[in-house]
């Protein structure tokens, strides 16, 4: 597969994931918060969950547009925006691991690490795209 194809596949994956997570958190915040990785045995906050959902939906729009408008600057911007969220999100959860049951720590860290690694792998592929 070409770099462009890999890049588009990665952007699509991130966009769809953000869309699904965002819609769930915004439209069914209590259900989303009930996920042990999310609630982490902390008090429920509907406002925070809905804000998170809205932010995830906004990110999905940027990632989705970059899937359709495959240009270097667009893809780099979308991936950078996503990374500005994903990297601190991973670090926050690393600091709060004591709130998660031991058996849930590895899958949580694997998912959040993948959320950082995927855009880091995709970013170099953007150099093979048209400028703009």
PDB file of N, CA, C and O in Angstrom, residues 70-116:
ATOM      1  N   UNK A  70      -6.880  15.308   1.233  1.00  0.00           N
ATOM      2  CA  UNK A  70      -5.588  14.751   1.612  1.00  0.00           C
ATOM      3  C   UNK A  70      -4.473  15.667   1.114  1.00  0.00           C
ATOM      4  O   UNK A  70      -3.923  15.481   0.032  1.00  0.00           O
ATOM      5  N   UNK A  71      -4.177  16.657   1.928  1.00  0.00           N
ATOM      6  CA  UNK A  71      -3.088  17.599   1.652  1.00  0.00           C
ATOM      7  C   UNK A  71      -2.166  17.603   2.850  1.00  0.00           C
ATOM      8  O   UNK A  71      -2.594  17.384   3.988  1.00  0.00           O
ATOM      9  N   UNK A  72      -0.918  17.873   2.599  1.00  0.00           N
ATOM     10  CA  UNK A  72       0.107  17.829   3.650  1.00  0.00           C
ATOM     11  C   UNK A  72      -0.280  18.698   4.849  1.00  0.00           C
ATOM     12  O   UNK A  72      -0.292  18.218   5.983  1.00  0.00           O
ATOM     13  N   UNK A  73      -0.591  19.956   4.623  1.00  0.00           N
ATOM     14  CA  UNK A  73      -0.869  20.867   5.746  1.00  0.00           C
ATOM     15  C   UNK A  73      -2.126  20.445   6.511  1.00  0.00           C
ATOM     16  O   UNK A  73      -2.168  20.528   7.733  1.00  0.00           O
ATOM     17  N   UNK A  74      -3.133  19.984   5.780  1.00  0.00           N
ATOM     18  CA  UNK A  74      -4.373  19.561   6.427  1.00  0.00           C
ATOM     19  C   UNK A  74      -4.146  18.329   7.296  1.00  0.00           C
ATOM     20  O   UNK A  74      -4.583  18.268   8.443  1.00  0.00           O
ATOM     21  N   UNK A  75      -3.459  17.336   6.747  1.00  0.00           N
ATOM     22  CA  UNK A  75      -3.204  16.101   7.496  1.00  0.00           C
ATOM     23  C   UNK A  75      -2.323  16.376   8.703  1.00  0.00           C
ATOM     24  O   UNK A  75      -2.574  15.865   9.802  1.00  0.00           O
ATOM     25  N   UNK A  76      -1.301  17.195   8.526  1.00  0.00           N
ATOM     26  CA  UNK A  76      -0.420  17.518   9.653  1.00  0.00           C
ATOM     27  C   UNK A  76      -1.163  18.263  10.745  1.00  0.00           C
ATOM     28  O   UNK A  76      -0.958  17.999  11.935  1.00  0.00           O
ATOM     29  N   UNK A  77      -2.015  19.185  10.357  1.00  0.00           N
ATOM     30  CA  UNK A  77      -2.793  19.928  11.353  1.00  0.00           C
ATOM     31  C   UNK A  77      -3.718  18.995  12.119  1.00  0.00           C
ATOM     32  O   UNK A  77      -3.791  19.043  13.353  1.00  0.00           O
ATOM     33  N   UNK A  78      -4.422  18.132  11.403  1.00  0.00           N
ATOM     34  CA  UNK A  78      -5.357  17.205  12.050  1.00  0.00           C
ATOM     35  C   UNK A  78      -4.622  16.276  13.011  1.00  0.00           C
ATOM     36  O   UNK A  78      -5.067  16.060  14.151  1.00  0.00           O
ATOM     37  N   UNK A  79      -3.509  15.742  12.572  1.00  0.00           N
ATOM     38  CA  UNK A  79      -2.747  14.828  13.429  1.00  0.00           C
ATOM     39  C   UNK A  79      -2.148  15.555  14.626  1.00  0.00           C
ATOM     40  O   UNK A  79      -2.119  15.009  15.737  1.00  0.00           O
ATOM     41  N   UNK A  80      -1.701  16.779  14.423  1.00  0.00           N
ATOM     42  CA  UNK A  80      -1.152  17.563  15.542  1.00  0.00           C
ATOM     43  C   UNK A  80      -2.233  17.882  16.566  1.00  0.00           C
ATOM     44  O   UNK A  80      -2.005  17.754  17.774  1.00  0.00           O
ATOM     45  N   UNK A  81      -3.406  18.279  16.096  1.00  0.00           N
ATOM     46  CA  UNK A  81      -4.519  18.559  17.013  1.00  0.00           C
ATOM     47  C   UNK A  81      -4.853  17.308  17.824  1.00  0.00           C
ATOM     48  O   UNK A  81      -5.032  17.367  19.047  1.00  0.00           O
ATOM     49  N   UNK A  82      -4.939  16.185  17.144  1.00  0.00           N
ATOM     50  CA  UNK A  82      -5.249  14.934  17.833  1.00  0.00           C
ATOM     51  C   UNK A  82      -4.172  14.588  18.862  1.00  0.00           C
ATOM     52  O   UNK A  82      -4.473  14.189  19.988  1.00  0.00           O
ATOM     53  N   UNK A  83      -2.903  14.769  18.484  1.00  0.00           N
ATOM     54  CA  UNK A  83      -1.799  14.461  19.406  1.00  0.00           C
ATOM     55  C   UNK A  83      -1.786  15.383  20.620  1.00  0.00           C
ATOM     56  O   UNK A  83      -1.430  14.944  21.720  1.00  0.00           O
ATOM     57  N   UNK A  84      -2.166  16.638  20.433  1.00  0.00           N
ATOM     58  CA  UNK A  84      -2.214  17.581  21.563  1.00  0.00           C
ATOM     59  C   UNK A  84      -3.218  17.101  22.595  1.00  0.00           C
ATOM     60  O   UNK A  84      -3.080  17.377  23.782  1.00  0.00           O
ATOM     61  N   UNK A  85      -4.209  16.357  22.167  1.00  0.00           N
ATOM     62  CA  UNK A  85      -5.134  15.734  23.110  1.00  0.00           C
ATOM     63  C   UNK A  85      -4.610  14.384  23.602  1.00  0.00           C
ATOM     64  O   UNK A  85      -4.567  14.112  24.808  1.00  0.00           O
ATOM     65  N   UNK A  86      -4.202  13.516  22.684  1.00  0.00           N
ATOM     66  CA  UNK A  86      -3.896  12.121  23.016  1.00  0.00           C
ATOM     67  C   UNK A  86      -2.696  11.961  23.940  1.00  0.00           C
ATOM     68  O   UNK A  86      -2.717  11.121  24.849  1.00  0.00           O
ATOM     69  N   UNK A  87      -1.645  12.734  23.727  1.00  0.00           N
ATOM     70  CA  UNK A  87      -0.444  12.584  24.569  1.00  0.00           C
ATOM     71  C   UNK A  87      -0.705  12.989  26.026  1.00  0.00           C
ATOM     72  O   UNK A  87      -0.420  12.199  26.933  1.00  0.00           O
ATOM     73  N   UNK A  88      -1.285  14.165  26.275  1.00  0.00           N
ATOM     74  CA  UNK A  88      -1.604  14.485  27.678  1.00  0.00           C
ATOM     75  C   UNK A  88      -2.643  13.531  28.275  1.00  0.00           C
ATOM     76  O   UNK A  88      -2.580  13.200  29.458  1.00  0.00           O
ATOM     77  N   UNK A  89      -3.583  13.072  27.442  1.00  0.00           N
ATOM     78  CA  UNK A  89      -4.593  12.133  27.924  1.00  0.00           C
ATOM     79  C   UNK A  89      -3.936  10.862  28.454  1.00  0.00           C
ATOM     80  O   UNK A  89      -4.298  10.352  29.532  1.00  0.00           O
ATOM     81  N   UNK A  90      -2.949  10.359  27.713  1.00  0.00           N
ATOM     82  CA  UNK A  90      -2.191   9.188  28.175  1.00  0.00           C
ATOM     83  C   UNK A  90      -1.489   9.491  29.499  1.00  0.00           C
ATOM     84  O   UNK A  90      -1.571   8.705  30.448  1.00  0.00           O
ATOM     85  N   UNK A  91      -0.821  10.614  29.582  1.00  0.00           N
ATOM     86  CA  UNK A  91      -0.074  10.960  30.799  1.00  0.00           C
ATOM     87  C   UNK A  91      -0.996  11.153  32.001  1.00  0.00           C
ATOM     88  O   UNK A  91      -0.653  10.770  33.121  1.00  0.00           O
ATOM     89  N   UNK A  92      -2.148  11.725  31.778  1.00  0.00           N
ATOM     90  CA  UNK A  92      -3.123  11.901  32.869  1.00  0.00           C
ATOM     91  C   UNK A  92      -3.538  10.535  33.413  1.00  0.00           C
ATOM     92  O   UNK A  92      -3.576  10.320  34.623  1.00  0.00           O
ATOM     93  N   UNK A  93      -3.838   9.614  32.503  1.00  0.00           N
ATOM     94  CA  UNK A  93      -4.265   8.283  32.956  1.00  0.00           C
ATOM     95  C   UNK A  93      -3.131   7.512  33.618  1.00  0.00           C
ATOM     96  O   UNK A  93      -3.374   6.734  34.541  1.00  0.00           O
ATOM     97  N   UNK A  94      -1.914   7.723  33.185  1.00  0.00           N
ATOM     98  CA  UNK A  94      -0.769   7.088  33.851  1.00  0.00           C
ATOM     99  C   UNK A  94      -0.714   7.557  35.305  1.00  0.00           C
ATOM    100  O   UNK A  94      -0.484   6.757  36.228  1.00  0.00           O
ATOM    101  N   UNK A  95      -0.943   8.830  35.529  1.00  0.00           N
ATOM    102  CA  UNK A  95      -0.905   9.382  36.889  1.00  0.00           C
ATOM    103  C   UNK A  95      -2.084   8.920  37.740  1.00  0.00           C
ATOM    104  O   UNK A  95      -2.001   8.943  38.964  1.00  0.00           O
ATOM    105  N   UNK A  96      -3.173   8.511  37.095  1.00  0.00           N
ATOM    106  CA  UNK A  96      -4.373   8.120  37.829  1.00  0.00           C
ATOM    107  C   UNK A  96      -4.626   6.615  37.802  1.00  0.00           C
ATOM    108  O   UNK A  96      -5.728   6.165  38.090  1.00  0.00           O
ATOM    109  N   UNK A  97      -3.614   5.828  37.495  1.00  0.00           N
ATOM    110  CA  UNK A  97      -3.792   4.374  37.402  1.00  0.00           C
ATOM    111  C   UNK A  97      -4.307   3.753  38.697  1.00  0.00           C
ATOM    112  O   UNK A  97      -4.968   2.717  38.664  1.00  0.00           O
ATOM    113  N   UNK A  98      -4.020   4.386  39.822  1.00  0.00           N
ATOM    114  CA  UNK A  98      -4.474   3.823  41.099  1.00  0.00           C
ATOM    115  C   UNK A  98      -6.002   3.814  41.207  1.00  0.00           C
ATOM    116  O   UNK A  98      -6.554   3.121  42.044  1.00  0.00           O
ATOM    117  N   UNK A  99      -6.686   4.544  40.334  1.00  0.00           N
ATOM    118  CA  UNK A  99      -8.152   4.550  40.330  1.00  0.00           C
ATOM    119  C   UNK A  99      -8.741   3.425  39.485  1.00  0.00           C
ATOM    120  O   UNK A  99      -9.946   3.251  39.444  1.00  0.00           O
ATOM    121  N   UNK A 100      -7.887   2.681  38.791  1.00  0.00           N
ATOM    122  CA  UNK A 100      -8.348   1.626  37.890  1.00  0.00           C
ATOM    123  C   UNK A 100      -7.943   0.277  38.469  1.00  0.00           C
ATOM    124  O   UNK A 100      -6.848   0.133  39.014  1.00  0.00           O
ATOM    125  N   UNK A 101      -8.837  -0.694  38.354  1.00  0.00           N
ATOM    126  CA  UNK A 101      -8.542  -2.041  38.837  1.00  0.00           C
ATOM    127  C   UNK A 101      -7.295  -2.583  38.123  1.00  0.00           C
ATOM    128  O   UNK A 101      -7.097  -2.310  36.941  1.00  0.00           O
ATOM    129  N   UNK A 102      -6.469  -3.351  38.827  1.00  0.00           N
ATOM    130  CA  UNK A 102      -5.223  -3.856  38.229  1.00  0.00           C
ATOM    131  C   UNK A 102      -5.419  -4.561  36.887  1.00  0.00           C
ATOM    132  O   UNK A 102      -4.632  -4.376  35.971  1.00  0.00           O
ATOM    133  N   UNK A 103      -6.458  -5.324  36.731  1.00  0.00           N
ATOM    134  CA  UNK A 103      -6.694  -6.042  35.478  1.00  0.00           C
ATOM    135  C   UNK A 103      -7.077  -5.146  34.314  1.00  0.00           C
ATOM    136  O   UNK A 103      -7.041  -5.575  33.162  1.00  0.00           O
ATOM    137  N   UNK A 104      -7.443  -3.915  34.595  1.00  0.00           N
ATOM    138  CA  UNK A 104      -7.844  -2.983  33.541  1.00  0.00           C
ATOM    139  C   UNK A 104      -6.714  -2.046  33.129  1.00  0.00           C
ATOM    140  O   UNK A 104      -6.838  -1.315  32.150  1.00  0.00           O
ATOM    141  N   UNK A 105      -5.623  -2.073  33.849  1.00  0.00           N
ATOM    142  CA  UNK A 105      -4.539  -1.129  33.587  1.00  0.00           C
ATOM    143  C   UNK A 105      -3.848  -1.380  32.250  1.00  0.00           C
ATOM    144  O   UNK A 105      -3.598  -0.442  31.500  1.00  0.00           O
ATOM    145  N   UNK A 106      -3.533  -2.624  31.959  1.00  0.00           N
ATOM    146  CA  UNK A 106      -2.813  -2.932  30.720  1.00  0.00           C
ATOM    147  C   UNK A 106      -3.666  -2.598  29.489  1.00  0.00           C
ATOM    148  O   UNK A 106      -3.181  -1.921  28.576  1.00  0.00           O
ATOM    149  N   UNK A 107      -4.932  -3.029  29.429  1.00  0.00           N
ATOM    150  CA  UNK A 107      -5.726  -2.671  28.242  1.00  0.00           C
ATOM    151  C   UNK A 107      -5.915  -1.156  28.099  1.00  0.00           C
ATOM    152  O   UNK A 107      -5.878  -0.627  26.988  1.00  0.00           O
ATOM    153  N   UNK A 108      -6.083  -0.473  29.219  1.00  0.00           N
ATOM    154  CA  UNK A 108      -6.235   0.988  29.179  1.00  0.00           C
ATOM    155  C   UNK A 108      -4.981   1.640  28.615  1.00  0.00           C
ATOM    156  O   UNK A 108      -5.046   2.455  27.684  1.00  0.00           O
ATOM    157  N   UNK A 109      -3.835   1.272  29.153  1.00  0.00           N
ATOM    158  CA  UNK A 109      -2.578   1.863  28.684  1.00  0.00           C
ATOM    159  C   UNK A 109      -2.277   1.476  27.236  1.00  0.00           C
ATOM    160  O   UNK A 109      -1.727   2.284  26.483  1.00  0.00           O
ATOM    161  N   UNK A 110      -2.647   0.279  26.842  1.00  0.00           N
ATOM    162  CA  UNK A 110      -2.434  -0.142  25.448  1.00  0.00           C
ATOM    163  C   UNK A 110      -3.266   0.719  24.498  1.00  0.00           C
ATOM    164  O   UNK A 110      -2.760   1.198  23.477  1.00  0.00           O
ATOM    165  N   UNK A 111      -4.524   0.938  24.844  1.00  0.00           N
ATOM    166  CA  UNK A 111      -5.397   1.750  23.986  1.00  0.00           C
ATOM    167  C   UNK A 111      -4.916   3.197  23.923  1.00  0.00           C
ATOM    168  O   UNK A 111      -4.852   3.790  22.836  1.00  0.00           O
ATOM    169  N   UNK A 112      -4.567   3.760  25.062  1.00  0.00           N
ATOM    170  CA  UNK A 112      -4.135   5.158  25.087  1.00  0.00           C
ATOM    171  C   UNK A 112      -2.763   5.341  24.451  1.00  0.00           C
ATOM    172  O   UNK A 112      -2.493   6.386  23.836  1.00  0.00           O
ATOM    173  N   UNK A 113      -1.899   4.347  24.561  1.00  0.00           N
ATOM    174  CA  UNK A 113      -0.593   4.409  23.898  1.00  0.00           C
ATOM    175  C   UNK A 113      -0.784   4.316  22.386  1.00  0.00           C
ATOM    176  O   UNK A 113      -0.132   5.049  21.624  1.00  0.00           O
ATOM    177  N   UNK A 114      -1.664   3.446  21.943  1.00  0.00           N
ATOM    178  CA  UNK A 114      -1.955   3.343  20.506  1.00  0.00           C
ATOM    179  C   UNK A 114      -2.487   4.669  19.966  1.00  0.00           C
ATOM    180  O   UNK A 114      -2.157   5.062  18.841  1.00  0.00           O
ATOM    181  N   UNK A 115      -3.271   5.365  20.783  1.00  0.00           N
ATOM    182  CA  UNK A 115      -3.815   6.663  20.366  1.00  0.00           C
ATOM    183  C   UNK A 115      -2.720   7.698  20.157  1.00  0.00           C
ATOM    184  O   UNK A 115      -2.920   8.679  19.432  1.00  0.00           O
ATOM    185  N   UNK A 116      -1.568   7.499  20.770  1.00  0.00           N
ATOM    186  CA  UNK A 116      -0.421   8.396  20.568  1.00  0.00           C
ATOM    187  C   UNK A 116       0.462   7.873  19.436  1.00  0.00           C
ATOM    188  O   UNK A 116       0.929   8.638  18.591  1.00  0.00           O
TER     189      UNK A 116
END
